[in-house]
mmCIF file of C-alpha atoms and ligand atoms in Angstrom:
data_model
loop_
_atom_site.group_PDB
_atom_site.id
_atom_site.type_symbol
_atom_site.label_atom_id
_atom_site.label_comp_id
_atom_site.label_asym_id
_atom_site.label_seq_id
_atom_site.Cartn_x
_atom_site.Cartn_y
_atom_site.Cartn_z
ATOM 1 C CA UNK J 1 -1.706 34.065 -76.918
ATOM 2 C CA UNK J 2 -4.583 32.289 -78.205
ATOM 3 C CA UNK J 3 -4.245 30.529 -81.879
ATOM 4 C CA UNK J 4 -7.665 31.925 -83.673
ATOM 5 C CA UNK J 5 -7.053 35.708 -82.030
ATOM 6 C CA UNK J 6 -4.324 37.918 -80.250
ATOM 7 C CA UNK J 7 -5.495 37.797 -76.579
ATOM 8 C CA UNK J 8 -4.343 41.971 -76.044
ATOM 9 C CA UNK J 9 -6.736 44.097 -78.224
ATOM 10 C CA UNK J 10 -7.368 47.167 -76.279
ATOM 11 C CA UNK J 11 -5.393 49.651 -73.932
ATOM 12 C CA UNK J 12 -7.614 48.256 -71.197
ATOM 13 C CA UNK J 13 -6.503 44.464 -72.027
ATOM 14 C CA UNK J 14 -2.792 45.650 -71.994
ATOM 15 C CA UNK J 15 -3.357 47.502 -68.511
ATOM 16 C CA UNK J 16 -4.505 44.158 -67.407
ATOM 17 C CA UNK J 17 -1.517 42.508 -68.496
ATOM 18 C CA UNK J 18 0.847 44.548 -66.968
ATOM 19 C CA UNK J 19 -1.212 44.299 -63.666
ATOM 20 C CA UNK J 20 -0.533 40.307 -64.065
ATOM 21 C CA UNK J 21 2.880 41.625 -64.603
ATOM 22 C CA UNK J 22 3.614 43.683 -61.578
ATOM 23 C CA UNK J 23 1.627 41.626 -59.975
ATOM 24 C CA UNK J 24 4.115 38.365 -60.142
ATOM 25 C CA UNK J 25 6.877 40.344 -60.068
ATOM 26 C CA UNK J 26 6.436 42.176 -56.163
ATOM 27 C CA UNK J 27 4.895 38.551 -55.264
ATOM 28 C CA UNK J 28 8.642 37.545 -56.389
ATOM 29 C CA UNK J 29 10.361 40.228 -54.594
ATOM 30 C CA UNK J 30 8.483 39.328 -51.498
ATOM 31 C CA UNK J 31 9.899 35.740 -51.807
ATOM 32 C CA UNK J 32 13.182 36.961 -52.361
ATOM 33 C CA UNK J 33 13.502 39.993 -50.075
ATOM 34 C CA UNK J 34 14.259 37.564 -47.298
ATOM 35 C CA UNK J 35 17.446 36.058 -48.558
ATOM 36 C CA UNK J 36 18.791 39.409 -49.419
ATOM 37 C CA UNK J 37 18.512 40.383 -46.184
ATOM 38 C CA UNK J 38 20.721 36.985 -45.044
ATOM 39 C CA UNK J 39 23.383 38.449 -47.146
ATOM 40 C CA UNK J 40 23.347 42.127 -46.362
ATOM 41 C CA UNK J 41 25.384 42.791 -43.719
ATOM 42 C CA UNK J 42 25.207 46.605 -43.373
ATOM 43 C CA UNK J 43 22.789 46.693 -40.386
ATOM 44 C CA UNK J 44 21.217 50.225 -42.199
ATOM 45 C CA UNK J 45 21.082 47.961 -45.496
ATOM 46 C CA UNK J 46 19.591 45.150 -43.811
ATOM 47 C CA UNK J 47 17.211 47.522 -41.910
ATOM 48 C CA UNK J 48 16.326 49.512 -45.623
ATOM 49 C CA UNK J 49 15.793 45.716 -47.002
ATOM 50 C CA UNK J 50 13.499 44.854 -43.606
ATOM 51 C CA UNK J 51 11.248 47.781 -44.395
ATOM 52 C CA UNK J 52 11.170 47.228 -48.332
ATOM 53 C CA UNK J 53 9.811 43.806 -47.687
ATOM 54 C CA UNK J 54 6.971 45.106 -46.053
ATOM 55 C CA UNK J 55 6.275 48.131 -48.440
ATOM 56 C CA UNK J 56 5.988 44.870 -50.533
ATOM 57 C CA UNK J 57 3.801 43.163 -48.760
ATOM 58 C CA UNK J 58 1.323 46.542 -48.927
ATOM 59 C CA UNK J 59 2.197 46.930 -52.795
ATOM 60 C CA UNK J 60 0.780 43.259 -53.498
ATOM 61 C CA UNK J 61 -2.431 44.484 -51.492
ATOM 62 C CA UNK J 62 -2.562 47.540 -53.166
ATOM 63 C CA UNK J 63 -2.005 45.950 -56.379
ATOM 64 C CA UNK J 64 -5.400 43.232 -55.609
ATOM 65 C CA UNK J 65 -6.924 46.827 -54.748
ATOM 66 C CA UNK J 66 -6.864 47.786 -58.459
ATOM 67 C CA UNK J 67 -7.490 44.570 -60.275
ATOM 68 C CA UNK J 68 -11.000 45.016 -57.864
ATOM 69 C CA UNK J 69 -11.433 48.361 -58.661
ATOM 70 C CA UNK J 70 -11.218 47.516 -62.491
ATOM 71 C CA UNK J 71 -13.771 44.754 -61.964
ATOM 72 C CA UNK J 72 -11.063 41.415 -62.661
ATOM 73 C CA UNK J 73 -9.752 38.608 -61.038
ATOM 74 C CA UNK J 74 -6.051 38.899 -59.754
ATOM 75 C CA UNK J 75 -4.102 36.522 -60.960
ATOM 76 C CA UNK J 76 -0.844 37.029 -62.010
ATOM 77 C CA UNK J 77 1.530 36.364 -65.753
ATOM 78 C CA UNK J 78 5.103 35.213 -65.684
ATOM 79 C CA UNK J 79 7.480 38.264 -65.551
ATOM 80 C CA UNK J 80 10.502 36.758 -67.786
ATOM 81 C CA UNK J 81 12.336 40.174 -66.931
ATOM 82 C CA UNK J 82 12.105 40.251 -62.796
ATOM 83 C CA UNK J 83 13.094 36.353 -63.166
ATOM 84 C CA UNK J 84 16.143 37.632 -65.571
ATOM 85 C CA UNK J 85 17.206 40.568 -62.909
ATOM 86 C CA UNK J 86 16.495 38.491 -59.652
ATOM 87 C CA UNK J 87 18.349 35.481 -61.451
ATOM 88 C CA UNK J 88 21.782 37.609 -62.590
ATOM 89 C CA UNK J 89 21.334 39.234 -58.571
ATOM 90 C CA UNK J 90 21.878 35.598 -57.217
ATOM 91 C CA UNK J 91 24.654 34.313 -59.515
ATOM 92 C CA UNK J 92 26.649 37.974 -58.810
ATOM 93 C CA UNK J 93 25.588 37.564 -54.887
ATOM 94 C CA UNK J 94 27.038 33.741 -55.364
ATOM 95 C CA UNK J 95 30.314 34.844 -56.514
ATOM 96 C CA UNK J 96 31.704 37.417 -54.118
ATOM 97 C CA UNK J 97 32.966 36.651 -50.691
ATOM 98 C CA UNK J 98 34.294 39.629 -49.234
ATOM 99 C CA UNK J 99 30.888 41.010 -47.121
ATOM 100 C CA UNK J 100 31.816 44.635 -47.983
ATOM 101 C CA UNK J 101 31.616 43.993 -52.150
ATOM 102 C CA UNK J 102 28.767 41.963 -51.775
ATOM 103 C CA UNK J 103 26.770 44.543 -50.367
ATOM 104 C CA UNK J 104 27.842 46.400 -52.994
ATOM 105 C CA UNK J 105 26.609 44.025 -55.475
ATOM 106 C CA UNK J 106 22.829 43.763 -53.076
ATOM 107 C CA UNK J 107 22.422 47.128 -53.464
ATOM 108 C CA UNK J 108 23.275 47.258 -57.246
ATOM 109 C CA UNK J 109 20.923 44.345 -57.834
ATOM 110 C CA UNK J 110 17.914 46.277 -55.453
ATOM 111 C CA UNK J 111 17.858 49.455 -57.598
ATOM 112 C CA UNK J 112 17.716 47.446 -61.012
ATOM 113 C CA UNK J 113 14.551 45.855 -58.957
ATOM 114 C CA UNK J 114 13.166 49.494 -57.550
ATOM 115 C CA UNK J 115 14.074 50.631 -61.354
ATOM 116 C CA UNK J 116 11.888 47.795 -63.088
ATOM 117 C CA UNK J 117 9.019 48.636 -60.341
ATOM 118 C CA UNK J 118 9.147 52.478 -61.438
ATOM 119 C CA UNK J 119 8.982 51.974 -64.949
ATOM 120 C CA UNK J 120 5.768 49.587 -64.818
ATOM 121 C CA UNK J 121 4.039 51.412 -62.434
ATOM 122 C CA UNK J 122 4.648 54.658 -64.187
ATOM 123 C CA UNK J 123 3.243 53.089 -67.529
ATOM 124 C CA UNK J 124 0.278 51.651 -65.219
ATOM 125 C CA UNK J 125 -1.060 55.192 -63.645
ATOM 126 C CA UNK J 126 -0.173 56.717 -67.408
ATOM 127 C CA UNK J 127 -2.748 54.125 -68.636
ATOM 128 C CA UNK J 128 -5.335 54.102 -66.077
ATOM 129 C CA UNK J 129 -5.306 57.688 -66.550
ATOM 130 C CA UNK J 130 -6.154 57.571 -69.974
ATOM 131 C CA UNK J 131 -8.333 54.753 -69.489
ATOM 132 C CA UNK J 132 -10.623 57.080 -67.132
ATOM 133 C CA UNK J 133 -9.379 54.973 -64.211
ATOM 134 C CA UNK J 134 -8.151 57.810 -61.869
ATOM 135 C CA UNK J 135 -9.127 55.858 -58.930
ATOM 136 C CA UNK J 136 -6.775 52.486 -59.877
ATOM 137 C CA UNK J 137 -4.141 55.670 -60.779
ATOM 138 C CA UNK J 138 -3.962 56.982 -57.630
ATOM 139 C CA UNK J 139 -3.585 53.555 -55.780
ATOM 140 C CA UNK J 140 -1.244 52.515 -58.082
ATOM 141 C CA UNK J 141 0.714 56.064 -57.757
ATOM 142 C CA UNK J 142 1.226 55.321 -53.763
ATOM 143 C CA UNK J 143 3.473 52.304 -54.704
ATOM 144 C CA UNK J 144 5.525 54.246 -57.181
ATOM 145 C CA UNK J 145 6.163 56.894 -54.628
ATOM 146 C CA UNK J 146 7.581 54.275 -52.070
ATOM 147 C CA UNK J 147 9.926 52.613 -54.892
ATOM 148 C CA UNK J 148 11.045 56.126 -55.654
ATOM 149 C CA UNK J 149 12.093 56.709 -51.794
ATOM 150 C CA UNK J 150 13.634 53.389 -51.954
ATOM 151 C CA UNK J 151 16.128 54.078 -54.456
ATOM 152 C CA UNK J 152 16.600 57.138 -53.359
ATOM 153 C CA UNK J 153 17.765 55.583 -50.096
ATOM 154 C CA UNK J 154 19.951 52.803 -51.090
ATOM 155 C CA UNK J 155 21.634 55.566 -53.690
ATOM 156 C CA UNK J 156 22.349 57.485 -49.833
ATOM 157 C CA UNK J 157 23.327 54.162 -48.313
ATOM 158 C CA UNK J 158 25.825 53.454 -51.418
ATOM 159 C CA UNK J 159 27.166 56.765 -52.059
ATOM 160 C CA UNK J 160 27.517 57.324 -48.086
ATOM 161 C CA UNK J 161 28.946 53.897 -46.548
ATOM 162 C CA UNK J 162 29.221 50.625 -48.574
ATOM 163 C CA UNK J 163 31.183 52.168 -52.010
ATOM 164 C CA UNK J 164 33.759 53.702 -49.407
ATOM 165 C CA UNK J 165 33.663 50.346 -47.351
ATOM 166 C CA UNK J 166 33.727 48.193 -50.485
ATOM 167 C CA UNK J 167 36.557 50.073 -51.708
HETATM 168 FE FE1 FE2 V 1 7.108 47.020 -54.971
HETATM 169 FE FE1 FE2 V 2 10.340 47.756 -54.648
#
């Protein structure tokens, strides 16, 4: 925030934010994918976790896709809220020793992730549709559509084999 002038004034600068936004929080997830999958021991979690973290690896290209479509630089803006989720993931994670309940708790702690995702990037292709940005909507709409599949999967995973094995 700049002291003379408020650095958001249109839609288009807020877009950009939140593009900084998402954009440090998948290049987080990608960092912390890998530990998650040290903990999981579920072989189908650890598999679903294996394939998220390269869906992540595509969303972060995608992502530099649209900041060049829309003409500026990526870079990307602290994400206090993906630090605040990822952080309360690793102290729960930390705390549990039985493998069953912690995959439990992985899983938990993945779909507040895939939840955070699906709320940005549904804000993002909202925006870029009103912004006459179809093109940065419809890239941005193909990562939306993968964190949709991946909740929907680890909601399967739960529901069918780790609640009843954490139980
Ligand atoms: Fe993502
Ligand atoms: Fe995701």
């Amino acid at each position: 925030m700049g002291f003379f002038s408020k650095d958001i004034k249109t839609l288009d600068d807020l877009f950009i934010h939140m593009l900084r936004d998402i954009y440090y929080a998948e290049k987080k997830i990608e960092r912390t994918l890998p530990k998650m999958i040290g903990e999981a021991t579920d072989p189908q979690l650890k598999a679903g976790f294996e394939k998220h973290l390269e869906q992540t690896r595509g969303h972060i290209d995608r992502v530099e896709q649209v900041f060049e479509l829309h003409g500026v630089k990526a870079k990307a803006v602290n994400c206090p809220a993906i630090d605040g989720i990822l952080e309360e993931a690793d102290k729960v994670s930390g705390d549990i020793d039985d493998k069953e309940v912690l995959d439990a708790a992985l899983i938990a702690s993945a779909q507040a992730v895939e939840h955070y995702e699906m709320t940005r990037y549904g804000t993002l292709i909202a925006w870029a549709k009103q912004l006459g940005r179809s093109d940065c909507a419809n890239v941005l709409a193909k990562n939306l559509k993968e964190e949709q599949a991946t909740d929907r999967k680890l909601t399967e995973i739960a529901e069918n084999r780790i609640n009843l094995l954490a139980a």
